[in-house]
Amino acid sequence: MFVSTRGRTPPVDLITALKSGLAPDGGLYMPAVLDTMEPELLRASPRRSLADTAARVLRALLKSDLPCALDAAVQAAFDFPIPLVPLTDRIHVLELFHGPSLAFKDVGARFLAGALMAARPDDRPQTVLTATSGDTGGAVAHAFFGLQGVRVVILFPDGQVSPVQRRQFTTLGGNVQAVGVAGSFDDCQQLVKGAFADTDLCRRIGLTSANSINVGRLLPQVVYYIHAVAQLPSDTQEIVLSVPSGNFGNLTAGLLAKRMGLPVTRFVAATNANDVVPEYLRSGRLRPRPSVRTVSNAMDVGDPSNLERILALYDGDLRRIRRDLSGRAFTDEQTMACIADTAERHGYVLDPHSAVGLLGLQAELAECGAAVGVTLATAHPAKFPDVVRRAIGRTVDVPARLACLEGRPSQAGRMEPSLDALRALLDSA
Ligand SMILES: *Cc1c(COP(=O)(O)O)cnc(C)c1O
């Protein structure tokens, strides 16, 4: 069962949580109980595939609330490798970018799509509405593309998304409709919120959100933390895990894994100049503010929605949060230097988001003697060719699944940032 972070509505089952996105009291859904996992799950086994691990972890998370949908969703979400690559003897990189859109969001989006499809009780229409600043659009578009009876509408700020990112969700066509909004990402999010507040509209078109407020994106992300730690040497004493963060869904999943018994000593919340969370950890003051643009644009979030989940997980107790979590923020200059330095020293090319993660890990390891560190690589460097070229003077090879989109025509529509315009669009067939 799933409960709201605000605790003012009754618990719901998985499918209700997936379909409604936000809880009726405005809170976010969280698993009602987090049991400790069997220790055996936390150890590597050469006989267990990633999909097997995923099925067992998700069964532990969902327990009896186990729709027949689960196996299908697991197969859909974990059909690409997630390797742990050593950079030095103390630093490992968990590569989460081997899915279709080359970013970690593929895991959550594909699980959500698989679960929603398998759980559909009838043939009523379903509309998935999502705002994207870049990476969510590609992951959601690829996850839902071609699925029967589901219409996907992706709102993006026109002119503010990189060409590679844009191609990933505007060239598929079919049941995936991309709409450039003449406004900012905040305008897009406002429109999505407005649509969800219209209960009549929601019922009429079966509206669901695929943004990271949806707990269906969160749950499968717990899996790869367990998968990563299981691959470290079994005598590893202290483990530090760094997560490049924007909306903090990824980090929330890591903290859920720790609550379920994953032996991670500390997490690092690594951010760019959008440092609301590091500042909160330092000063105790929570000051959401408009985002500023950086080279790691998927983390340009000024009011991270999943912080509400983290606070709920720790009953709002900052002392306890600080025990598990360090906050560290970095400038674009530091990010660029890290990409250059890592390429030169280790022959490994990071994307700008993953570079922020590595900076966070290096800073944390410098302060605690014996620890071994894992940092999450959240996107493939080929997704950000301009930034990478500026950092190291060259680009990296573009994987085939990205290259094949080049030259395909964009099918994006355009829209003014008005709720009436969005209603009209959603009601049109
Ligand atoms: C979305 C995204 C992030 C931030 O993840 P959150 O779960 O929102 O904190 C980091 N890196 C990349 C490449 C992303 O696409």
Tab-separated table of C-alpha atoms and ligand atoms in Angstrom, residues 102-105 133-136 165 212 217-218 221 224 243-252 270 296-301 304 306 351-354 376-380 383-384, ligand 1:
chain	number	residue	atom	x	y	z
A	102	LEU	CA	20.691	7.332	-22.766
A	103	ALA	CA	19.689	8.617	-19.326
A	104	PHE	CA	18.790	6.976	-16.012
A	105	LYS	CA	15.173	8.115	-16.395
A	133	SER	CA	13.108	20.392	-19.325
A	134	GLY	CA	14.980	17.887	-21.481
A	135	ASP	CA	15.616	14.324	-20.327
A	136	THR	CA	12.205	13.245	-19.038
A	165	GLN	CA	17.165	15.949	-26.346
A	212	SER	CA	8.921	12.037	-10.954
A	217	ARG	CA	9.174	6.176	-11.420
A	218	LEU	CA	10.675	6.017	-7.950
A	221	GLN	CA	15.233	3.076	-9.020
A	224	TYR	CA	20.101	-0.340	-9.017
A	243	VAL	CA	23.852	11.205	-6.553
A	244	PRO	CA	23.778	14.141	-9.003
A	245	SER	CA	20.410	15.675	-8.152
A	246	GLY	CA	17.764	18.060	-9.465
A	247	ASN	CA	14.269	17.007	-8.477
A	248	PHE	CA	15.738	14.489	-5.992
A	249	GLY	CA	13.764	11.436	-7.131
A	250	ASN	CA	16.932	9.443	-7.726
A	251	LEU	CA	18.366	10.242	-4.297
A	252	THR	CA	15.033	9.474	-2.616
A	270	ALA	CA	25.449	16.689	-5.374
A	296	SER	CA	23.897	20.318	-16.237
A	297	ASN	CA	20.437	21.482	-17.290
A	298	ALA	CA	18.472	18.400	-16.214
A	299	MET	CA	19.332	19.427	-12.652
A	300	ASP	CA	18.223	23.049	-12.974
A	301	VAL	CA	15.453	22.774	-10.397
A	304	PRO	CA	12.710	20.095	-5.883
A	306	ASN	CA	10.872	15.000	-4.034
A	351	ASP	CA	28.510	14.015	-19.102
A	352	PRO	CA	28.051	17.277	-17.116
A	353	HIS	CA	25.509	15.753	-14.681
A	354	SER	CA	27.692	12.767	-13.882
A	376	LEU	CA	25.926	7.584	-10.439
A	377	ALA	CA	26.468	8.395	-14.128
A	378	THR	CA	23.008	9.601	-15.079
A	379	ALA	CA	23.472	10.368	-18.797
A	380	HIS	CA	25.703	9.386	-21.710
A	383	LYS	CA	23.761	13.588	-25.168
A	384	PHE	CA	25.612	16.815	-24.360
B	1	LIG	C1	16.793	14.094	-14.364
B	1	LIG	C2	18.274	14.029	-14.327
B	1	LIG	C3	19.002	14.226	-13.137
B	1	LIG	C4	18.334	14.588	-11.841
B	1	LIG	O1	17.601	13.515	-11.301
B	1	LIG	P1	16.550	13.778	-10.113
B	1	LIG	O2	15.964	12.461	-9.813
B	1	LIG	O3	15.550	14.749	-10.675
B	1	LIG	O4	17.306	14.373	-8.980
B	1	LIG	C5	20.375	14.073	-13.169
B	1	LIG	N1	21.019	13.777	-14.320
B	1	LIG	C6	20.363	13.593	-15.483
B	1	LIG	C7	21.141	13.290	-16.708
B	1	LIG	C8	18.970	13.704	-15.533
B	1	LIG	O5	18.332	13.515	-16.693
